[in-house]
XYZ file of C-alpha atoms in Angstrom:
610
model
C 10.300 -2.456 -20.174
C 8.974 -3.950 -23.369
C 4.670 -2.393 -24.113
C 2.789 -4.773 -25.910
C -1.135 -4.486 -26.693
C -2.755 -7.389 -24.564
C -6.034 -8.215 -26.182
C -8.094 -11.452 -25.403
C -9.883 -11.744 -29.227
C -13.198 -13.114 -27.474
C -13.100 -10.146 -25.050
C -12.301 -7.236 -27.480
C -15.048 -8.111 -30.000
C -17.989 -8.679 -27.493
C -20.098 -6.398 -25.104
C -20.212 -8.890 -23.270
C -16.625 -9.332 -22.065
C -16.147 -11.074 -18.386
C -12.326 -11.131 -18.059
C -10.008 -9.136 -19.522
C -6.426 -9.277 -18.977
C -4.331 -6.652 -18.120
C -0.715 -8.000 -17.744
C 0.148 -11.783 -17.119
C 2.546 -12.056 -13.945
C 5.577 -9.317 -14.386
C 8.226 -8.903 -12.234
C 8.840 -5.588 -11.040
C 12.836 -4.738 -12.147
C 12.713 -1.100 -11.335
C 11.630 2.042 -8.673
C 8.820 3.635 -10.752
C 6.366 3.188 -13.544
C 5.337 -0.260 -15.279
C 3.468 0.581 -17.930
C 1.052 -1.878 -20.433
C -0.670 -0.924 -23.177
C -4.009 -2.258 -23.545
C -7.361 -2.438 -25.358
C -10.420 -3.578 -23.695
C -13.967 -4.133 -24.737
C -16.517 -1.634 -25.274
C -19.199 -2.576 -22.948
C -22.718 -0.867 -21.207
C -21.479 1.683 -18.548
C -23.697 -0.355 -15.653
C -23.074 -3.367 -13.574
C -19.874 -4.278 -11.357
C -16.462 -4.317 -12.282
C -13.430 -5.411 -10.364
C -9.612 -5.343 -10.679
C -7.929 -8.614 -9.848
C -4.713 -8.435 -8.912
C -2.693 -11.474 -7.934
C 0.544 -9.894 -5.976
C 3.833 -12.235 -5.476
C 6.919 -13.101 -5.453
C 9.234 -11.330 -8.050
C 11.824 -13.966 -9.951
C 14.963 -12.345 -8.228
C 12.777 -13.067 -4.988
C 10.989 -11.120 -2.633
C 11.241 -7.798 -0.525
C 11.573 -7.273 2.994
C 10.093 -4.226 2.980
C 6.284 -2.307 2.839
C 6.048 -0.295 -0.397
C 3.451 1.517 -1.987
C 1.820 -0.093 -5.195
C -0.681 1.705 -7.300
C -2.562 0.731 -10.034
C -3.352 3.412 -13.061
C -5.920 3.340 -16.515
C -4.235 6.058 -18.465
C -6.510 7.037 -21.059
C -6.323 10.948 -23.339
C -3.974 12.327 -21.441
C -5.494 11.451 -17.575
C -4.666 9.109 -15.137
C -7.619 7.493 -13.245
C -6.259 5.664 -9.881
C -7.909 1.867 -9.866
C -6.603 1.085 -6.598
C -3.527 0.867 -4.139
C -2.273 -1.609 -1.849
C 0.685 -2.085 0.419
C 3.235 -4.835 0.045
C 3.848 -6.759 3.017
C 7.527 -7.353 4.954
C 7.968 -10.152 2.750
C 11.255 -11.575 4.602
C 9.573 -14.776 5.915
C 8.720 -15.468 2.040
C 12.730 -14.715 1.297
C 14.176 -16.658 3.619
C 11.637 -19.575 3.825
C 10.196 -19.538 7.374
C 7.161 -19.577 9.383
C 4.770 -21.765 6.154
C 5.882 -19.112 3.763
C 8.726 -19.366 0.373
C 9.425 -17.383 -2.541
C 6.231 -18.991 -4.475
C 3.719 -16.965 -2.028
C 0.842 -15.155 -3.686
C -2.266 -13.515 -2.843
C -5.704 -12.076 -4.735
C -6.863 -8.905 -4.040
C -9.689 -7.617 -5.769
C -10.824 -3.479 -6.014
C -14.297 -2.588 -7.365
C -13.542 -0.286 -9.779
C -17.202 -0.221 -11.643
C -17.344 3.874 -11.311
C -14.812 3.991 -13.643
C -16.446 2.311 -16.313
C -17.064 5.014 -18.622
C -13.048 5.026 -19.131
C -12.318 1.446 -19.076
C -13.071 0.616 -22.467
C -10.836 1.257 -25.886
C -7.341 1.849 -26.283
C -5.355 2.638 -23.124
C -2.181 2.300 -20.529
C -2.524 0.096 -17.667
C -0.025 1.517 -15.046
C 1.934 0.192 -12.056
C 3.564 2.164 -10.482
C 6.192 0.274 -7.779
C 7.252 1.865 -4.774
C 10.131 -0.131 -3.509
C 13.918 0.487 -3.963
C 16.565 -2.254 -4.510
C 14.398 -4.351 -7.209
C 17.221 -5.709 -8.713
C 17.967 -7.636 -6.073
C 14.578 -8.432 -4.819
C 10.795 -7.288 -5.490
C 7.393 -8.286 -6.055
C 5.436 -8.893 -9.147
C 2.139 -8.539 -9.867
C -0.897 -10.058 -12.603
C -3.498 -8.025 -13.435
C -7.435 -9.057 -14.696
C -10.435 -6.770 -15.151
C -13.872 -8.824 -14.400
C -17.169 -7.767 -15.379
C -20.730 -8.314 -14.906
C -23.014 -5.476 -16.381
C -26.148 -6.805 -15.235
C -24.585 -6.373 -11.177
C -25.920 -3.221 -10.799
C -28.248 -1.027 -13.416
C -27.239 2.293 -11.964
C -25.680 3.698 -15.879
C -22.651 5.747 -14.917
C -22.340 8.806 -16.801
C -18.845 10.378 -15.728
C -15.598 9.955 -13.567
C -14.448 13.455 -13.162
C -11.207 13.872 -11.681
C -10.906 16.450 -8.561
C -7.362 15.778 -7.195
C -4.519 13.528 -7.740
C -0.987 13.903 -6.119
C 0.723 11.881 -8.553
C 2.309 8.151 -6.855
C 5.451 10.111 -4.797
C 2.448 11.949 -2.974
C 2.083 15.637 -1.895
C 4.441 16.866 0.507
C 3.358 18.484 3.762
C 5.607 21.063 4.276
C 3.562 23.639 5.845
C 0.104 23.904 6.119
C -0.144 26.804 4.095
C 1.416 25.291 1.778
C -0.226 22.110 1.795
C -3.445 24.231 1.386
C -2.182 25.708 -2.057
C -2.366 21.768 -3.395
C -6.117 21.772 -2.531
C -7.505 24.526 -4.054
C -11.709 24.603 -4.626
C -12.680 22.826 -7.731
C -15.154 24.448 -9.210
C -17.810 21.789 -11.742
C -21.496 21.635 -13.544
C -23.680 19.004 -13.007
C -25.720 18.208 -16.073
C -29.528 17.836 -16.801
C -29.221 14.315 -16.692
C -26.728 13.641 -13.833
C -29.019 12.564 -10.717
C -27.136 10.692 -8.401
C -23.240 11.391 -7.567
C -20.549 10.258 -5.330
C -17.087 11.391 -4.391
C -14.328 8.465 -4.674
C -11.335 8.929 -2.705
C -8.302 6.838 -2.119
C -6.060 8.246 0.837
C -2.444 6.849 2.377
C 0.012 8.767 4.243
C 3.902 8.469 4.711
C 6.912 9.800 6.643
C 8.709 9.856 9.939
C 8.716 13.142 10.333
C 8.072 14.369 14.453
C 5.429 15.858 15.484
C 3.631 16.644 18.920
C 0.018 18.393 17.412
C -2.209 15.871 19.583
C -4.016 16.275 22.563
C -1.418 14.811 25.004
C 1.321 15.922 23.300
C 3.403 12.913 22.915
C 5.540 12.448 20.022
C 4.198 11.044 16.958
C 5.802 10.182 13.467
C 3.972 11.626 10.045
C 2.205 10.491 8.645
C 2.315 7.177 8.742
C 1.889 6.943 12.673
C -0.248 9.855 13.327
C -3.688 10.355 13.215
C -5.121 13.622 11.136
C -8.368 13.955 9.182
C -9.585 15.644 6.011
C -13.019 17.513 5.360
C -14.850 17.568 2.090
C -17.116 20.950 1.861
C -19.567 20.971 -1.556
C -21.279 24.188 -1.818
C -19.344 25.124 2.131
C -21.331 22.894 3.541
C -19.031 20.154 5.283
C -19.859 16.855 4.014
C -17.259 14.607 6.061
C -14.987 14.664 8.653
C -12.698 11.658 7.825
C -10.264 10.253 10.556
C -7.210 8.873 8.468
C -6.361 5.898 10.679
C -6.630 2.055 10.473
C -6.531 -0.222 13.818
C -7.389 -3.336 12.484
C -3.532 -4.598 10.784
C -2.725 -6.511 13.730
C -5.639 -9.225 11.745
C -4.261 -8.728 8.737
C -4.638 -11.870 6.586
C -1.016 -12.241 5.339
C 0.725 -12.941 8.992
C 3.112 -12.962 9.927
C 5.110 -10.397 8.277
C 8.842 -10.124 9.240
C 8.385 -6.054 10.663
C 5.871 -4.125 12.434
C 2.871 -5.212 10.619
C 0.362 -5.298 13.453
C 0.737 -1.279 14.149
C -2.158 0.885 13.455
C -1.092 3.185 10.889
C -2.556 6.539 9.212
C -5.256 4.389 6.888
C -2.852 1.793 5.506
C -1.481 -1.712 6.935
C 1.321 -4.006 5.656
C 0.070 -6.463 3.023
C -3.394 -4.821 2.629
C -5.344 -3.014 0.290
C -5.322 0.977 0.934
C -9.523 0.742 1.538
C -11.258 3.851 -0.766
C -13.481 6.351 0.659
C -17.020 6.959 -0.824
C -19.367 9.737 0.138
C -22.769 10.907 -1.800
C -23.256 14.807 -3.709
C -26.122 16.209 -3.751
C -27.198 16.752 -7.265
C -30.108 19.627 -6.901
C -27.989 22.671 -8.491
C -26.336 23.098 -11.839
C -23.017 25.068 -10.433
C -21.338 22.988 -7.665
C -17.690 23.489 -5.903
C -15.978 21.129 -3.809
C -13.281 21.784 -1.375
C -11.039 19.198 0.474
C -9.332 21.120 3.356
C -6.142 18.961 5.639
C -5.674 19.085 9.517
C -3.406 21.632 10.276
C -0.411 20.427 12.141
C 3.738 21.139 12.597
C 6.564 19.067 12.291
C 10.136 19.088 12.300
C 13.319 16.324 11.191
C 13.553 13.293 13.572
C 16.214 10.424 13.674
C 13.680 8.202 11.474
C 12.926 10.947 8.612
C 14.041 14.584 7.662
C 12.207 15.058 5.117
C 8.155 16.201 5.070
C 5.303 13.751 5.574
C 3.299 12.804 1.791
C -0.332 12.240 1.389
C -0.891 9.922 -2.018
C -4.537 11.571 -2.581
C -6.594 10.700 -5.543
C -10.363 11.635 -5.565
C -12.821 11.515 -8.702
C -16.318 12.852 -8.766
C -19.185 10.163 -10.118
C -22.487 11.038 -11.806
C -25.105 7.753 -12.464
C -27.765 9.107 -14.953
C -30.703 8.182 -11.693
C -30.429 7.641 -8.441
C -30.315 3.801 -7.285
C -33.218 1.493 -6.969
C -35.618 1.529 -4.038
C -34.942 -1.918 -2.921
C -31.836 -3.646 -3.918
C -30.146 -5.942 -2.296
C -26.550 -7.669 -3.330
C -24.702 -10.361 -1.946
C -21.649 -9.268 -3.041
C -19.145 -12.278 -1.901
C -18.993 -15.678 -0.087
C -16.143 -14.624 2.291
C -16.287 -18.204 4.047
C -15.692 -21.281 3.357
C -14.164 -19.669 0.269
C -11.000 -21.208 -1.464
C -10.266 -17.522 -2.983
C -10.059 -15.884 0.562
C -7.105 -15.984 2.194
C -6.775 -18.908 4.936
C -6.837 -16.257 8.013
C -10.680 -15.831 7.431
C -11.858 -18.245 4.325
C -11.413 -21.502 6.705
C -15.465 -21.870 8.063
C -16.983 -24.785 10.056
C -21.237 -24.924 10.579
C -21.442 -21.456 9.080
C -21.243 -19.372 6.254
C -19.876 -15.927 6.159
C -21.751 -14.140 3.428
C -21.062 -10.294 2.453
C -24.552 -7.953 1.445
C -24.630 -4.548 0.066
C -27.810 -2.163 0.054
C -27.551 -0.846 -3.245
C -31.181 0.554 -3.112
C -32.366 3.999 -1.479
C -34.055 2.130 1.321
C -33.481 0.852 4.731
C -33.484 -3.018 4.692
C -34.675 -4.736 7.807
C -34.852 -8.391 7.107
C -32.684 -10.934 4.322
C -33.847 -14.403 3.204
C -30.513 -16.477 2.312
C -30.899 -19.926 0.823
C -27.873 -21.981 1.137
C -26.022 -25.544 0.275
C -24.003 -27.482 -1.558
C -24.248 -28.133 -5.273
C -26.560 -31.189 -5.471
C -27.205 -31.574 -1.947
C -30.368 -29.638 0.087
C -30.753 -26.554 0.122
C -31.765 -24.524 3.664
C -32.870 -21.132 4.510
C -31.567 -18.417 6.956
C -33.689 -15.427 8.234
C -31.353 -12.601 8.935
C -32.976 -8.901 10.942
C -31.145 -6.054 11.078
C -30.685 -2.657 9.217
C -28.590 -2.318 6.662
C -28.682 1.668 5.390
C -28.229 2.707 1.970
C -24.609 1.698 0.458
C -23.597 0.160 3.831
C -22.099 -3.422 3.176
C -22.274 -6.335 6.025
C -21.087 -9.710 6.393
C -23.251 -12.057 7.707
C -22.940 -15.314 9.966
C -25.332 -17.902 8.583
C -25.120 -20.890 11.276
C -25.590 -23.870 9.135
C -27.895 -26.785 8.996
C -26.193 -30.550 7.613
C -24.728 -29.405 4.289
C -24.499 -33.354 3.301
C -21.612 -35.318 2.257
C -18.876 -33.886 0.027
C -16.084 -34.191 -1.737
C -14.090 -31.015 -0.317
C -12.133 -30.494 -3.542
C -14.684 -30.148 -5.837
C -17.903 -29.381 -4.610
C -18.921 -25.378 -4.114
C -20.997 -23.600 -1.681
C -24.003 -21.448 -3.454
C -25.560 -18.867 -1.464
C -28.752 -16.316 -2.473
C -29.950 -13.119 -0.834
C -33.222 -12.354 -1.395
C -35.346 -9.133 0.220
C -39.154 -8.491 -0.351
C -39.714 -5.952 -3.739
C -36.028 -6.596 -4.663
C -35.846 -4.463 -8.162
C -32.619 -6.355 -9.400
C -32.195 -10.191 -8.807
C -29.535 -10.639 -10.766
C -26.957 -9.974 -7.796
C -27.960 -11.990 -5.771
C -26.213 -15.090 -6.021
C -22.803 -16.315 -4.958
C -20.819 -19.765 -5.398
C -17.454 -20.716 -4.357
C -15.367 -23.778 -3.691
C -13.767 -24.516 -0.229
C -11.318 -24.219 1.680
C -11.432 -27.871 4.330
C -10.835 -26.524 7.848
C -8.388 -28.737 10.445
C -9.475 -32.106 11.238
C -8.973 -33.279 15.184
C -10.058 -36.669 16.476
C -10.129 -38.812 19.839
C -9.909 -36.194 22.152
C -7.713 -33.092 21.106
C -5.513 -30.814 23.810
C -4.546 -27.122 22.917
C -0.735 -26.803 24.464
C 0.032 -23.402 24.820
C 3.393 -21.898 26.358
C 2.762 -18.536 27.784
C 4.883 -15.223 28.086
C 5.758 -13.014 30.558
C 2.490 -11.380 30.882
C 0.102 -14.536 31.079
C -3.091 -11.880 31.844
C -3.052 -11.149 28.211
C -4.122 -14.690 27.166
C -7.687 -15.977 27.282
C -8.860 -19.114 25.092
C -12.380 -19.742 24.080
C -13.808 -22.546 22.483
C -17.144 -22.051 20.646
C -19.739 -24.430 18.717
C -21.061 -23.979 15.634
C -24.104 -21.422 16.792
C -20.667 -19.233 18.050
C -22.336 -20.538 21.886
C -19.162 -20.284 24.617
C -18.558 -23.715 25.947
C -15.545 -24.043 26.901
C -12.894 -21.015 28.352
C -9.693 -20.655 29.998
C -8.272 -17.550 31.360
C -5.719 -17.818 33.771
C -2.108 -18.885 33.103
C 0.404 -18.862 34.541
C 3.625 -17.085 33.348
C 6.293 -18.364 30.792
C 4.596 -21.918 31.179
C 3.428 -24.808 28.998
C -0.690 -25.707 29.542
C -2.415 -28.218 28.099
C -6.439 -27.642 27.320
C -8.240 -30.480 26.818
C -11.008 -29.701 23.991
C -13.624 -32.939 25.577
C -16.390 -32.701 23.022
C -18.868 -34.335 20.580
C -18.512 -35.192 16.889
C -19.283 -31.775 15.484
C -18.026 -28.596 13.868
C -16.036 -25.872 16.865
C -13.932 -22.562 16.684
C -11.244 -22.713 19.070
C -10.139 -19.063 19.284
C -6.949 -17.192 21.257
C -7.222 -13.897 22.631
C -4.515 -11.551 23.068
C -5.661 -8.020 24.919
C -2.528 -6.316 24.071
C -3.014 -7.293 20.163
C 0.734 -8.595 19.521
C -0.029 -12.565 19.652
C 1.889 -15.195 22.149
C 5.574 -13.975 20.304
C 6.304 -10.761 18.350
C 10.011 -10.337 17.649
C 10.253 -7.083 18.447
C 8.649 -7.680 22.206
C 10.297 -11.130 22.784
C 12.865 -9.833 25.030
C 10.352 -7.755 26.903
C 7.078 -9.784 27.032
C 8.831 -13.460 26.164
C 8.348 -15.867 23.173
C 4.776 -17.998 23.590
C 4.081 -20.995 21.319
C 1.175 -22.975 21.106
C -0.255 -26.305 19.130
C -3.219 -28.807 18.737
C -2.261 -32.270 19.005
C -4.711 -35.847 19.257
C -3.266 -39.753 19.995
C -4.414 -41.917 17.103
C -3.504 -45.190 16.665
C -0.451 -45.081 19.088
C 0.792 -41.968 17.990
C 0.683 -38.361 18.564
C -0.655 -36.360 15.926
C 0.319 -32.508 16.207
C -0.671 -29.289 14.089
C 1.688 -26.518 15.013
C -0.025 -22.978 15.049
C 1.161 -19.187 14.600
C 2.435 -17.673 17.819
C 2.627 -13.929 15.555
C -0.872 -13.593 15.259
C -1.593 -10.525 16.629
C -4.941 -9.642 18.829
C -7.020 -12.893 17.706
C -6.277 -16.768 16.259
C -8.980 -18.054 15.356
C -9.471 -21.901 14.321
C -12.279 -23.887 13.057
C -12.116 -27.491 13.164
C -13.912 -30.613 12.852
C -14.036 -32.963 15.525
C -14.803 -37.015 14.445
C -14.462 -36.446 10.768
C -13.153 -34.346 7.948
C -15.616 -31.830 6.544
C -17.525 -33.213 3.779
C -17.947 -36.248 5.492
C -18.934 -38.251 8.203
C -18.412 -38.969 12.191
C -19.198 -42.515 11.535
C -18.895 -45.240 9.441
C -20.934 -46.296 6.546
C -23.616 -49.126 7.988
C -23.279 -52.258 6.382
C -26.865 -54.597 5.848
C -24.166 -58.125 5.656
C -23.248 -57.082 9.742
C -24.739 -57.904 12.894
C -25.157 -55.330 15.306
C -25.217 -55.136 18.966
C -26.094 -52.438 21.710
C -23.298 -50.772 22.728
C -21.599 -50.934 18.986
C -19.992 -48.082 17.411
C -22.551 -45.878 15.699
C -23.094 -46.038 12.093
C -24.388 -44.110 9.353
C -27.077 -44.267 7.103
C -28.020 -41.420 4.293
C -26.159 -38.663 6.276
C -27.184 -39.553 9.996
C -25.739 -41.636 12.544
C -27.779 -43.930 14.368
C -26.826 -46.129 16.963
C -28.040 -49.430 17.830
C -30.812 -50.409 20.496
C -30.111 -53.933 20.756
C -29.082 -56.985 17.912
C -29.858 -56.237 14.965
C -28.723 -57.389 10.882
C -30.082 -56.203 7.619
C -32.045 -54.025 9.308
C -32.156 -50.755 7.631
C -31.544 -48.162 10.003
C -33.603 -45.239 8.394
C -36.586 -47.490 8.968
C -36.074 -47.845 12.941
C -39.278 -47.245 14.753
C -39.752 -46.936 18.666
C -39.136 -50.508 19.254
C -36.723 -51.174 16.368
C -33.378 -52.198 16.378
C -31.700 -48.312 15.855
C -32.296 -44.817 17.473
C -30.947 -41.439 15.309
C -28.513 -39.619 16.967
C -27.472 -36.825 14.873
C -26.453 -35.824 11.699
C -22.576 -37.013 9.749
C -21.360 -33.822 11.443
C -23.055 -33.977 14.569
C -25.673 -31.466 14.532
C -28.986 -31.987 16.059
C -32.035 -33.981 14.008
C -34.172 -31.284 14.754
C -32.221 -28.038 13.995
């Protein structure tokens, strides 16, 4: 593969830089290393930088299969990890089914601001690919560094590397001799080094059979078994970390065309491989760390004969102080959010906002001010207790955002906390994504399995209020729910207690194939929205009811027409009124108690005095 410098002139000659690229879109053609060279900007060693990484599609097409994919800054002869994420069974993309084709992509994004120190100057960005057969088909990746240096003031000083297993991972082929691979490291803190963190990114591999658990039952490692690690500095244990992920069955690329909704030993399908992050004490000069694995056996099985791998990569952090007191971040607008994927982004009467404590201090209480662009702003009180570095996303129910055009318009958010030492991350914006749009009166028609015990539907409002619920089916049958509500904003969610959705190929035969859609009669016709049977333990849908979001459950009033009690309603300045008796050129905003209109609620149906 051809290595060209990529250099962005405005980003290589100011301190200032915001994007950088990496590598435009590149097919993977090859098992192994993709290599750029690459110079970015010197900039401060503070604030918060993040690898963007747009994963797709390769031009020969896509894979059917889960590889490994990490991503590398080489720089004087070391090799810092920036992140790692799995590809998803991309078969469904391949072959065109089930919404997806070979022009599929998706964002992710890793926060990679420790490294800073070594992210500036000449360099090697590194891919390295993990899938076989790339000739025939693959993925491909692009590849931007963002920065904002006044995120976070917290200067790093250094990224010292502890341990790194190279991208084919350690094998585990005893534990003694996995334990010669994780020797003590042995470091100095300096004068000025007050504050550090360990930063560890963890995934494990192999079919190999084991039966080290407490009931004994067969497991394969390590990507189906769960085994820990513990960090000692100074021998004193400083985690115990369980290496095992439950949540891929709501993974937000679904469905995948294999076994994506498995737990797995801290990895899913089509996700990012989430990093570890745990404080150091600081208080003496010589310091040793020690990572130490569970000790287990294993032996060949039908699925592998070879030993499980850990991929391990861990660097050591030192900030020249500790953090602020009081800091709070809003770190993202997860929903409504164009950028996140559709499984989570899509919001109706809420706002889904993510906050980090970045400060030494407990907080207890978040102001969040909220709106559209141009439109009213509103206010959200939020108690709780968010510890130092925990992150949270929070549900903001939300009052009449105004009218909108969805395309266009963006959703800003603030966070703000009493004696807040940094304000400038605390702001978000984002443009939307428009949830579905039902009218009349909608019906959920769902077809059951086999096991119709598994299913329960809820429908919630906007304040997440239960008011509407089915749970008992009957088996391998089609049901019709009818959703009989007000103009408004609603979540209609399906529940699945066994976590593998209403059809999962590889339990069809056993548990039968469910289906399910949302359909409405307008104007004579049947209007239907088919929905994703392969969803795993949850589907969850917002959707307006009346109107498309942005705008209004009723029509615009008009001061040339008469009106007459028992009239549609009408709006006026964002709120529907309807009429008390005749009325024409009467302007509705200035109805009184014995005027011609009465306000009923707002364009999307929430209360006038909420």
């Amino acid at each position: 593969m051809k290595i060209g410098f990529i250099c962005l002139l405005l980003f290589c000659t100011t301190a200032l830089a915001k994007e950088q690229l990496l590598t435009p879109f590149t097919s993977f053609t090859k098992h192994g290393d993709h290599t750029f060279a690459v110079e970015l900007a010197s900039q401060e060693n503070t604030g918060r930088h993040l690898l963007e990484i747009e994963l797709g599609c390769a031009s020969q097409g896509c894979s059917d299969w889960d590889y490994t994919v990490r991503f590398e800054w080489q720089k004087d002869g070391t090799s810092y990890e920036l992140g790692r994420l799995i590809t998803p069974y991309a078969g469904y993309m391949q072959r065109t089914m089930h919404g997806f084709d070979r022009t599929w992509r998706r964002t992710y994004t890793f926060d990679v601001s420790h490294l800073i120190p070594v992210l500036q100057g000449k360099g090697h960005f590194n891919v390295h690919y993990g899938g076989w057969g790339a000739k025939q088909s693959a993925f491909g990746i692009s590849a931007k560094l963002h920065s904002d240096t006044q995120f976070n003031k917290q200067e790093v000083l250094r990224a010292i590397p502890l341990y790194e297993s190279g991208s084919e991972g350690w094998p585990y082929k005893t534990s003694e001799y996995f334990d010669t691979l994780l020797t003590q490291r042995a470091f100095q803190f300096q004068a000025n080094e007050q504050h550090a963190e360990i930063k560890m990114i963890v995934s494990s591999h192999g079919h190999a059979l084991s039966f080290d658990n407490p009931q004994g039952e067969p497991e394969l490692c390590g990507e189906w078994c769960d085994r820990f690690f513990t960090i000692k500095h100074n021998n004193d244990t400083i985690v115990k970390q369980q290496l095992w992920r439950k949540d891929c069955d709501m993974s937000a690329t679904f469905p995948q065309g294999g076994t994506y909704i498995f737990a797995r030993s801290n990895w899913c399908p089509g996700e990012s491989v989430v990093p570890f992050s745990y404080d150091v004490d600081t208080a003496q000069t010589n310091n040793t760390i020690d990572l130490d694995w569970q000790r287990y056996s294993w032996q060949p099985s039908q699925y592998g004969n070879t030993a499980p791998r850990y991929i391990v990569n861990a660097v050591l952090v030192t900030y020249a102080k500790k953090p602020a007191t009081t800091d709070i971040a809003l770190t993202r607008i997860v929903s409504p959010n164009a950028q996140t994927p559709q499984r989570f982004g899509l919001q109706c009467g809420a706002i889904e906002a993510e906050i980090k404590n970045m400060g030494s201090a407990d907080i207890h209480a978040v102001r969040f001010h909220y709106g559209i662009t141009g439109q009213q702003r509103h206010f959200f009180d939020w108690q709780g207790n968010l510890k130092p570095g925990d992150t949270k996303i929070v549900r903001i129910p939300t009052r009449y955002l105004g009218q909108f055009d969805t395309q266009t318009a963006r959703i800003k958010v603030s966070a703000e906390v009493s004696g807040d030492e940094n304000m400038a991350n605390n702001n978000a914006n984002a443009l939307m994504h428009m949830p579905l749009s039902l009218f009349n009166t909608p019906r959920l028609n769902i077809l059951t399995g086999k096991i119709p015990d598994e299913t329960k539907v809820e429908l919630r409002d906007r304040h997440q209020n239960i008011i509407q619920s089915w749970h008992t089916f009957n088996a391998q049958q089609w049901h019709e729910l009818v959703l009989e509500q007000p103009a408004g904003c609603y979540e209609l969610v399906v529940y699945d207690s066994a976590r593998d959705g209403l059809a999962f190929p590889f339990f069809n035969n056993r548990k039968g194939q469910g289906a399910l859609n949302l359909s409405y009669d307008l104007d004579g016709k049947t209007v239907t929205h088919e929905l994703q049977p392969d969803f795993g333990r949850k589907l969850s849908i917002p959707f307006t009811l009346g109107y498309k979001f942005g705008g209004c459950a009723a029509k615009a009033w008009q001061s040339d027409k008469a009106y007459r009690l028992g009239d549609a309603p009408v709006a006026y300045n964002g709120v529907i009124y309807q009429a008390r008796h005749w009325s024409y050129g009467f302007q509705p905003d200035k109805s009184g108690q014995y005027d011609a209109w009465q306000p009923v609620s707002y364009c999307d149906g929430s209360p006038l005095n909420k």
